[in-house]
Structures are given as C-alpha cells and as structure tokens.
C-alpha cells in the first residue's frame, strides 16, 4: 500500500488574509487546476442551489455569454462551480501557460456577471417541469422520504426554493450570492507546474476578498432525529415494488478509534454482493431485489454515527423483509468465509487505492475535518491481519444491536399491511407534497 503522506505530498502556503494555499506540483503534464474552497453551501444560502448553474449563462458588461465561453476556449481553459449543503467549489482549470489569463478572466466574469432575463426565465421554466417530473419518479420520491425520515419535517430534501419564489427573484441576486462567498474564510487548492510563490502571488493579485473575512458558520441548519421509539413513515407511490429505509441515530459521536472496525463491519455486513445483507435478504431468503445496510460516519468530527438500511422488495413481502432485516441486524450471522472475503477486499483496496493529482488535497481536507493529520487507511490495513470474527461480533453487539429505528416505506398504500405495521410502532401517513415540500 501507498498511504498519503500529507507532510511530504503537499505543502501549505499563506495568501493574503491568511488564506491557506494547498499546493501540489504536477510533474505529468501542462494542466493546472486552481480551486477556491468555501465551507458554505446551500444550507447557509439557499441561492447557492442554483447560482453555480446560472453563472454559466452569464455574460458581462462588455461580453455576451457566448463571448465569455469563446474567450475561455481560446485559452484552452474553463471554470465551473459545484457544491453541496455545506461546501462550494469554484474550479478554474486548463493549460498551465494560460493560467494567469484564465484566472483573471474568471475574476472579471464573476465581478461583472450579468444574467440575461430570458436565460433565467428559461431556467426557471425547466425547473418547474423538472420538479413535476421528479414527483413521478420512484427514486426521487424515495430520496425525499429518506430526508424526511432522517431529519423530520424540516429537512434539506424540502429546501428547494419554490418556483413561484424563483420567478420573483431578481436574477442578479444569484450572482451576488457567489460574490458573497469571498466575504468568508476559505482555502485554495492548486495542482500544476507553476512555482508555489507564483501561485500565491496570483491569488493575492487577482482574488478579491473582504477587508475582514467572516468565520464560517458552524451550527448545523438541519438537526438529525434521534429516534426513541419505532416510527414508520409511509409515503404513497403506485408500484408493485416498494422501497424501505431504516434510520437510527443514538447520538454516539465520531470516534477515530472505532473507524477501522466500523469500516470492516460495513464491508462484512453490507458492503458487497458477498456481504451478509445481500446473501441473507436476496440469495438465501429471496426477500429483496436489492438490500444494503451499514453504520455511517458523517463528514465532520463532533457529529454522530447513523445506521442506515435500505431494501427494495415486493409489496406482499414487506413484513417478512422487516422481520428478516431486524433479525440479521440485531443477531449478526457469523460466516468465516464471508469474513475472510471482507478482509481480503479491504486489504486489496488499501493496497491499490491512491490519492493522485488534486485528490490528495481533497483527501487532506476531508480527513482534517475529522481530526486526522494522516491517512486513516493505515489503521485499517494494520488491523486486518490480527482481527477475528469474534472481535467483529463484539463491535456489532456494542454499536449496532438494540438500536431504535425510524422506518420509511415508499409504496402503494392500498397494498400495504397498515394494521400489521401499527403493531411494530407508530405509523405516520405522508403525502407526496409532505416529502417534496411542494
């Protein structure tokens, strides 16, 4: 195995306002990537749901959107935004010899961006149609139900800006949302062949920042539920196959010492076609088309582990599937053969996975958020030769057995055994509008 060595494989410099510049040399080719990393996303500013896409439709006060695209094309460069609930990335990439011009052009576009009203109207029209289509899609309905089961009524799955609100928003507000990111603490990732000193100089010269950077908000906008009694949420979807999710959160916070065993447990229990869940639920008992379960950590230290299970099965097999899932989660089947396969699979991944190019910086930031100063795969690799199935069973009994679950079921309500489900716990009937928020 080759584990990431952050002290050797990357270097961190400081740009103005103490902004860290994570630097990795590219010795392979003449391509660069310069990435601005903001630990703010759609949870902090709902306009960031759409701003990353809308910037692609923008021109400036002296360039049409087509001219902007052509200018980047001439430089063999491009820029884009992406993000999530808690993070946004601005990525400029392309031919290294044109980096200075590409970065300057990106900053010009952002500072002077003009979003044409007709382009914005067409975008909102597509949003309206897309949302109507989503309510007809089984996977989209299930995703919304998972969010509801995890967070309750106030959840990120319902956080999309309503279409009627989108129509009333001044298009330039989305551009302003992107500009506001530079009011906050941030980081820069660079991968390329320019000297570090030149990269820092370029950031200092071209990247506008507020006079005093604000700290990134740390409070979580959406609070995950901690079930104390079994609650079954049922959402309607006419189909012969239903989807079911189980969610449990005991409030046990992230613990680096647990991570190697947690990783092995997930590999053994729910990680592949050889894992216990798939073999028991599909192969042995024919109760599912697909099945998965595992104990998951979150992206930052100080947050709890959550246990998730999912299954797709026929409507008439629901109660049998629930009983079987409950049985194997609480009384984990022992299989020395499956255990050895799980260890071999993890061992192979540890030996072959590599953080290459800018992956090294993303790995560094992700592990730093969890409190690591090194590559935690090393502990997994070192555990494998000495761990036994008895050790794994002890981990399961301490961390998994006896959990209380919220259960979400997406299916044809007319074909579900509602009275039988009420014997398991409280039943909450939801509508499609309840889970989508519109």
Coordinates of C-alpha atoms in Angstrom, one line a residue:
X1 CA 0.0 0.0 0.0
X2 CA 1.0 3.6 -0.5
X3 CA -0.7 5.9 2.0
X4 CA -1.0 9.6 1.6
X5 CA 1.8 11.5 3.5
X6 CA 0.4 15.0 3.7
X7 CA 3.7 16.4 5.1
X8 CA 5.5 15.1 2.1
X9 CA 3.0 15.1 -0.7
X10 CA 1.6 18.6 -0.4
X11 CA 2.6 21.9 1.0
X12 CA 0.6 24.7 2.5
X13 CA 1.3 28.4 2.0
X14 CA -0.5 31.5 3.0
X15 CA -2.0 34.1 0.7
X16 CA -3.5 37.4 1.8
X17 CA -5.9 37.4 4.8
X18 CA -4.2 34.2 5.9
X19 CA -6.0 32.2 3.2
X20 CA -4.2 28.7 3.0
X21 CA -3.0 27.7 -0.4
X22 CA -2.6 23.9 -0.6
X23 CA 0.0 23.3 -3.2
X24 CA 0.7 20.1 -5.2
X25 CA 3.1 20.0 -8.1
X26 CA 2.0 18.4 -11.4
X27 CA 5.0 16.7 -13.0
X28 CA 3.0 14.8 -15.5
X29 CA 1.7 17.3 -18.0
X30 CA 0.9 21.0 -18.6
X31 CA -2.5 21.1 -17.0
X32 CA -3.4 23.1 -13.9
X33 CA -6.3 23.3 -11.5
X34 CA -6.9 26.2 -9.2
X35 CA -9.8 25.6 -6.8
X36 CA -11.4 28.0 -4.3
X37 CA -12.9 26.0 -1.5
X38 CA -15.7 27.6 0.6
X39 CA -17.1 25.8 3.6
X40 CA -20.5 27.3 2.9
X41 CA -23.2 25.8 0.7
X42 CA -26.9 25.7 0.1
X43 CA -27.7 25.3 3.9
X44 CA -26.1 28.7 4.5
X45 CA -27.5 30.4 1.4
X46 CA -30.4 28.9 -0.5
X47 CA -29.5 30.9 -3.6
X48 CA -26.4 28.7 -3.9
X49 CA -28.8 25.9 -5.0
X50 CA -28.9 27.4 -8.5
X51 CA -26.1 30.0 -8.6
X52 CA -23.4 27.5 -9.7
X53 CA -25.5 26.5 -12.8
X54 CA -26.7 30.1 -13.6
X55 CA -23.2 31.5 -13.8
X56 CA -22.7 29.5 -17.0
X57 CA -25.5 31.6 -18.6
X58 CA -23.8 34.9 -17.7
X59 CA -22.1 37.5 -19.8
X60 CA -20.5 40.7 -18.5
X61 CA -21.0 44.4 -19.1
X62 CA -18.8 44.1 -22.3
X63 CA -19.1 40.4 -23.3
X64 CA -22.1 38.2 -24.2
X65 CA -22.3 34.7 -22.7
X66 CA -21.1 33.3 -26.0
X67 CA -18.1 35.6 -26.0
X68 CA -17.2 34.6 -22.4
X69 CA -17.2 30.9 -23.5
X70 CA -15.1 31.7 -26.6
X71 CA -12.5 33.6 -24.5
X72 CA -12.0 30.6 -22.2
X73 CA -12.0 28.3 -25.3
X74 CA -9.1 30.4 -26.8
X75 CA -7.1 29.9 -23.6
X76 CA -7.9 26.1 -23.5
X77 CA -9.3 26.7 -20.1
X78 CA -12.6 26.6 -18.3
X79 CA -14.3 27.4 -15.0
X80 CA -17.2 25.9 -13.1
X81 CA -18.9 25.8 -9.7
X82 CA -20.1 22.8 -7.8
X83 CA -21.3 22.3 -4.2
X84 CA -23.4 20.7 -1.6
X85 CA -25.2 21.6 1.6
X86 CA -22.0 22.7 3.4
X87 CA -19.4 23.4 0.7
X88 CA -19.0 25.2 -2.6
X89 CA -16.1 24.9 -5.0
X90 CA -15.0 27.3 -7.8
X91 CA -12.7 25.5 -10.2
X92 CA -10.5 27.1 -12.9
X93 CA -8.6 24.6 -15.0
X94 CA -6.8 24.2 -18.3
X95 CA -3.5 24.8 -20.0
X96 CA -0.8 26.0 -17.5
X97 CA 0.8 28.6 -19.7
X98 CA -2.6 30.5 -19.8
X99 CA -3.3 30.2 -16.1
X100 CA -2.8 33.9 -15.3
X101 CA -5.1 35.0 -18.1
X102 CA -7.7 32.3 -17.2
X103 CA -7.8 33.3 -13.5
X104 CA -8.0 37.0 -14.4
X105 CA -10.9 36.3 -16.9
X106 CA -12.7 34.2 -14.2
X107 CA -12.5 37.1 -11.7
X108 CA -13.6 39.6 -14.3
X109 CA -16.7 37.4 -15.2
X110 CA -17.6 37.0 -11.5
X111 CA -17.2 40.7 -10.7
X112 CA -19.2 41.9 -13.8
X113 CA -21.5 39.0 -14.4
X114 CA -24.9 39.8 -16.0
X115 CA -27.5 37.1 -16.1
X116 CA -29.9 37.7 -19.0
X117 CA -33.6 37.8 -18.1
X118 CA -34.6 35.4 -20.9
X119 CA -32.0 32.9 -19.9
X120 CA -33.1 33.0 -16.3
X121 CA -36.8 32.6 -17.3
X122 CA -36.0 29.6 -19.4
X123 CA -34.0 28.1 -16.5
X124 CA -37.0 28.6 -14.1
X125 CA -39.3 27.0 -16.7
X126 CA -37.1 23.9 -16.8
X127 CA -37.0 23.8 -13.0
X128 CA -40.8 23.8 -12.9
X129 CA -41.0 21.0 -15.4
X130 CA -38.2 19.0 -13.7
X131 CA -39.9 19.2 -10.4
X132 CA -43.2 17.9 -11.8
X133 CA -41.3 15.1 -13.4
X134 CA -39.5 14.3 -10.1
X135 CA -42.8 13.7 -8.3
X136 CA -43.4 10.9 -10.9
X137 CA -40.0 9.3 -10.3
X138 CA -39.8 6.5 -7.8
X139 CA -36.1 7.2 -7.0
X140 CA -36.7 10.9 -6.4
X141 CA -39.7 10.1 -4.1
X142 CA -37.5 7.7 -2.1
X143 CA -34.7 10.2 -1.8
X144 CA -37.2 12.8 -0.4
X145 CA -38.6 10.2 2.0
X146 CA -35.1 9.3 3.3
X147 CA -34.5 13.0 4.1
X148 CA -37.8 13.2 5.9
X149 CA -37.1 10.0 8.0
X150 CA -33.7 11.4 8.9
X151 CA -34.5 15.0 9.8
X152 CA -38.2 15.2 10.2
X153 CA -40.4 17.8 8.5
X154 CA -37.7 20.4 8.5
X155 CA -35.2 18.7 6.2
X156 CA -32.8 19.5 3.4
X157 CA -34.9 17.5 0.9
X158 CA -37.6 20.1 1.2
X159 CA -35.3 23.1 1.0
X160 CA -35.6 23.9 -2.7
X161 CA -36.7 27.4 -3.4
X162 CA -40.3 27.4 -4.6
X163 CA -40.8 28.0 -8.3
X164 CA -43.1 31.0 -7.6
X165 CA -40.3 32.5 -5.4
X166 CA -37.8 31.8 -8.2
X167 CA -39.9 33.8 -10.6
X168 CA -39.9 36.8 -8.3
X169 CA -36.2 36.8 -7.5
X170 CA -34.1 39.4 -9.4
X171 CA -31.6 37.2 -11.4
X172 CA -28.6 39.2 -10.3
X173 CA -29.2 38.0 -6.7
X174 CA -27.7 34.6 -7.7
X175 CA -24.5 36.3 -8.9
X176 CA -24.3 38.3 -5.7
X177 CA -24.5 35.0 -3.7
X178 CA -21.4 33.8 -5.4
X179 CA -19.6 37.0 -4.8
X180 CA -20.6 36.9 -1.1
X181 CA -18.5 33.7 -0.7
X182 CA -15.4 35.9 -0.7
X183 CA -16.6 37.5 2.5
X184 CA -15.8 34.3 4.4
X185 CA -12.7 32.3 5.4
X186 CA -11.7 30.0 2.6
X187 CA -8.9 27.8 1.1
X188 CA -7.2 27.4 -2.2
X189 CA -6.1 24.2 -3.8
X190 CA -3.5 24.3 -6.6
X191 CA -2.3 21.4 -8.7
X192 CA 0.0 22.4 -11.6
X193 CA 3.6 23.1 -12.6
X194 CA 3.8 26.8 -11.6
X195 CA 6.1 27.5 -8.6
X196 CA 4.2 27.9 -5.3
X197 CA 5.4 31.5 -5.0
X198 CA 3.8 32.4 -8.3
X199 CA 0.5 30.8 -7.4
X200 CA 0.4 32.7 -4.1
X201 CA 1.2 36.0 -5.9
X202 CA -1.5 35.3 -8.5
X203 CA -4.1 34.7 -5.8
X204 CA -3.0 37.9 -3.9
X205 CA -3.2 39.9 -7.1
X206 CA -6.5 38.7 -8.7
X207 CA -8.7 37.3 -6.0
X208 CA -10.9 39.9 -4.2
X209 CA -11.5 39.4 -0.5
X210 CA -13.5 41.3 2.1
X211 CA -11.4 43.6 4.3
X212 CA -12.0 41.2 7.2
X213 CA -13.1 37.6 6.5
X214 CA -16.0 36.3 8.4
X215 CA -15.7 32.9 10.1
X216 CA -17.7 30.1 8.5
X217 CA -20.9 29.3 10.4
X218 CA -20.6 26.0 12.3
X219 CA -24.1 25.4 13.6
X220 CA -25.9 22.7 11.7
X221 CA -29.1 24.1 10.0
X222 CA -30.8 20.8 9.9
X223 CA -30.9 18.6 13.1
X224 CA -31.0 14.9 12.6
X225 CA -33.5 13.0 14.6
X226 CA -32.6 10.6 17.4
X227 CA -35.4 8.0 17.5
X228 CA -36.6 6.9 20.9
X229 CA -39.5 4.8 19.6
X230 CA -40.1 2.9 16.3
X231 CA -41.9 5.3 14.0
X232 CA -43.0 4.2 10.5
X233 CA -43.4 6.9 7.8
X234 CA -45.4 5.8 4.8
X235 CA -45.4 7.8 1.5
X236 CA -47.5 6.8 -1.5
X237 CA -46.2 5.6 -4.8
X238 CA -48.1 3.3 -7.1
X239 CA -45.8 0.4 -7.9
X240 CA -45.6 -3.4 -7.4
X241 CA -42.1 -2.9 -5.8
X242 CA -41.7 -0.9 -2.6
X243 CA -38.6 0.9 -1.2
X244 CA -37.9 0.8 2.5
X245 CA -35.3 2.7 4.5
X246 CA -34.3 2.3 8.2
X247 CA -32.6 5.1 10.1
X248 CA -31.1 5.0 13.6
X249 CA -29.1 7.7 15.5
X250 CA -28.1 7.0 19.1
X251 CA -26.1 10.2 19.3
X252 CA -22.8 8.4 19.5
X253 CA -20.2 10.9 18.2
X254 CA -17.4 10.1 15.7
X255 CA -14.6 8.2 17.3
X256 CA -11.4 7.7 15.3
X257 CA -10.6 4.6 17.4
X258 CA -13.8 2.9 16.1
X259 CA -13.2 3.7 12.4
X260 CA -11.1 0.6 11.4
X261 CA -13.7 -1.8 12.9
X262 CA -16.6 0.2 11.6
X263 CA -15.1 0.0 8.1
X264 CA -14.6 -3.8 8.4
X265 CA -18.2 -4.2 9.8
X266 CA -19.7 -2.4 6.8
X267 CA -17.6 -4.5 4.4
X268 CA -18.6 -7.7 6.1
X269 CA -22.3 -6.9 6.7
X270 CA -23.5 -4.7 3.9
X271 CA -20.6 -3.8 1.6
X272 CA -20.9 -6.1 -1.5
X273 CA -22.7 -9.0 -3.1
X274 CA -20.7 -11.3 -0.8
X275 CA -21.8 -9.4 2.3
X276 CA -24.3 -10.8 4.8
X277 CA -27.2 -8.5 3.9
X278 CA -27.2 -9.3 0.2
X279 CA -26.7 -13.0 0.8
X280 CA -29.4 -13.3 3.5
X281 CA -32.0 -11.0 2.1
X282 CA -31.7 -11.8 -1.6
X283 CA -29.8 -15.0 -2.1
X284 CA -31.0 -17.1 0.8
X285 CA -34.4 -15.8 1.6
X286 CA -35.5 -14.2 -1.7
X287 CA -36.9 -11.2 0.1
X288 CA -35.4 -8.4 -1.8
X289 CA -34.3 -7.2 -5.2
X290 CA -31.6 -5.1 -3.6
X291 CA -30.6 -4.7 0.0
X292 CA -27.9 -2.7 1.9
X293 CA -27.1 -1.7 5.5
X294 CA -24.3 0.0 7.3
X295 CA -23.1 2.2 10.1
X296 CA -22.1 5.5 8.6
X297 CA -19.9 8.4 9.9
X298 CA -20.5 12.0 8.8
X299 CA -18.1 14.4 7.2
X300 CA -17.0 16.3 10.4
X301 CA -15.9 15.4 13.9
X302 CA -18.3 16.1 16.6
X303 CA -21.2 14.6 14.7
X304 CA -23.0 11.3 15.4
X305 CA -22.8 8.0 13.6
X306 CA -26.1 7.0 11.9
X307 CA -27.1 3.5 11.0
X308 CA -28.9 3.1 7.6
X309 CA -30.6 0.2 5.9
X310 CA -32.3 0.0 2.6
X311 CA -34.3 -2.6 0.7
X312 CA -36.4 -2.9 -2.4
X313 CA -38.9 -5.7 -2.3
X314 CA -42.4 -6.7 -3.4
X315 CA -45.4 -5.3 -1.6
X316 CA -46.5 -8.7 -0.3
X317 CA -43.1 -9.5 1.2
X318 CA -42.8 -6.4 3.3
X319 CA -43.5 -7.9 6.8
X320 CA -41.2 -10.8 6.1
X321 CA -38.5 -8.4 4.9
X322 CA -38.8 -6.2 8.0
X323 CA -38.6 -9.3 10.3
X324 CA -35.6 -10.7 8.5
X325 CA -33.8 -7.4 8.5
X326 CA -34.4 -6.9 12.2
X327 CA -33.1 -10.4 12.9
X328 CA -29.8 -10.1 11.0
X329 CA -29.1 -6.5 12.2
X330 CA -29.5 -7.5 15.8
X331 CA -28.2 -11.1 15.6
X332 CA -25.5 -10.7 13.0
X333 CA -25.0 -14.0 11.2
X334 CA -21.5 -15.5 11.5
X335 CA -19.7 -16.7 8.4
X336 CA -15.9 -17.2 8.5
X337 CA -15.9 -17.4 4.7
X338 CA -17.7 -14.0 4.3
X339 CA -15.4 -12.5 7.0
X340 CA -12.3 -13.6 5.1
X341 CA -13.7 -12.2 1.9
X342 CA -14.4 -8.9 3.6
X343 CA -10.8 -8.7 5.0
X344 CA -9.4 -9.6 1.6
X345 CA -11.5 -6.9 -0.1
X346 CA -10.4 -4.2 2.3
X347 CA -6.8 -5.4 2.1
X348 CA -6.9 -5.1 -1.7
X349 CA -8.4 -1.6 -1.6
X350 CA -5.8 -0.5 0.9
X351 CA -3.0 -1.8 -1.4
X352 CA -4.3 -0.3 -4.6
X353 CA -6.1 3.0 -3.8
X354 CA -4.0 6.1 -4.5
X355 CA -4.7 9.8 -4.0
X356 CA -3.5 11.3 -7.2
X357 CA -3.5 14.8 -8.7
X358 CA -5.8 17.1 -6.7
X359 CA -7.4 14.1 -4.9
X360 CA -4.6 14.5 -2.4
X361 CA -5.8 17.9 -1.3
X362 CA -9.4 16.8 -1.1
X363 CA -8.3 13.8 1.0
X364 CA -6.3 16.1 3.2
X365 CA -9.3 18.5 3.8
X366 CA -11.8 15.6 4.4
X367 CA -9.5 13.9 6.9
X368 CA -8.7 17.3 8.6
X369 CA -12.4 17.9 9.2
X370 CA -12.5 14.6 11.1
X371 CA -9.4 15.5 13.1
X372 CA -6.8 13.4 11.3
X373 CA -3.4 14.6 10.4
X374 CA -2.6 11.5 8.4
X375 CA -4.2 9.0 6.0
X376 CA -6.5 6.8 8.2
X377 CA -6.4 3.9 5.8
X378 CA -3.1 2.9 7.5
X379 CA -5.0 1.9 10.7
X380 CA -7.5 -0.2 8.6
X381 CA -4.6 -2.0 6.9
X382 CA -2.8 -2.7 10.2
X383 CA -6.0 -4.0 11.8
X384 CA -6.8 -6.7 9.2
X385 CA -4.1 -9.3 9.9
X386 CA -5.0 -9.6 13.6
X387 CA -8.7 -9.0 13.8
X388 CA -11.1 -12.0 14.3
X389 CA -14.7 -12.7 13.7
X390 CA -15.2 -12.6 17.5
X391 CA -13.8 -9.1 17.5
X392 CA -16.3 -8.0 14.8
X393 CA -19.2 -9.6 16.7
X394 CA -18.2 -7.7 19.8
X395 CA -18.2 -4.5 17.9
X396 CA -21.6 -5.3 16.5
X397 CA -23.1 -6.0 19.9
X398 CA -21.8 -2.7 21.3
X399 CA -22.5 -0.4 18.4
X400 CA -25.4 -1.9 16.4
X401 CA -27.6 -4.3 18.4
X402 CA -30.7 -2.9 20.0
X403 CA -31.0 0.3 18.0
X404 CA -34.3 2.1 17.6
X405 CA -35.2 2.9 14.0
X406 CA -37.3 5.3 12.1
X407 CA -38.6 3.3 9.1
X408 CA -39.6 4.9 5.8
X409 CA -41.8 3.0 3.3
X410 CA -42.5 4.2 -0.2
X411 CA -45.2 2.1 -1.8
X412 CA -48.7 1.5 -2.9
X413 CA -50.7 2.3 0.2
X414 CA -53.6 0.2 -0.9
X415 CA -51.4 -2.9 -0.9
X416 CA -49.5 -2.3 2.3
X417 CA -50.4 -4.1 5.6
X418 CA -51.0 -0.9 7.6
X419 CA -52.6 -2.8 10.6
X420 CA -49.6 -5.1 10.8
X421 CA -47.2 -2.2 10.6
X422 CA -49.0 -0.5 13.5
X423 CA -48.1 -3.5 15.7
X424 CA -44.4 -2.5 15.2
X425 CA -44.7 1.1 16.1
X426 CA -46.3 4.5 15.4
X427 CA -47.4 4.9 11.8
X428 CA -47.3 8.3 10.2
X429 CA -49.1 8.7 6.8
X430 CA -47.4 11.2 4.5
X431 CA -48.4 12.7 1.1
X432 CA -46.2 13.3 -1.9
X433 CA -46.5 17.0 -1.1
X434 CA -45.3 16.4 2.5
X435 CA -42.0 14.9 1.4
X436 CA -41.3 17.2 -1.6
X437 CA -42.4 20.4 0.1
X438 CA -44.4 21.5 -3.0

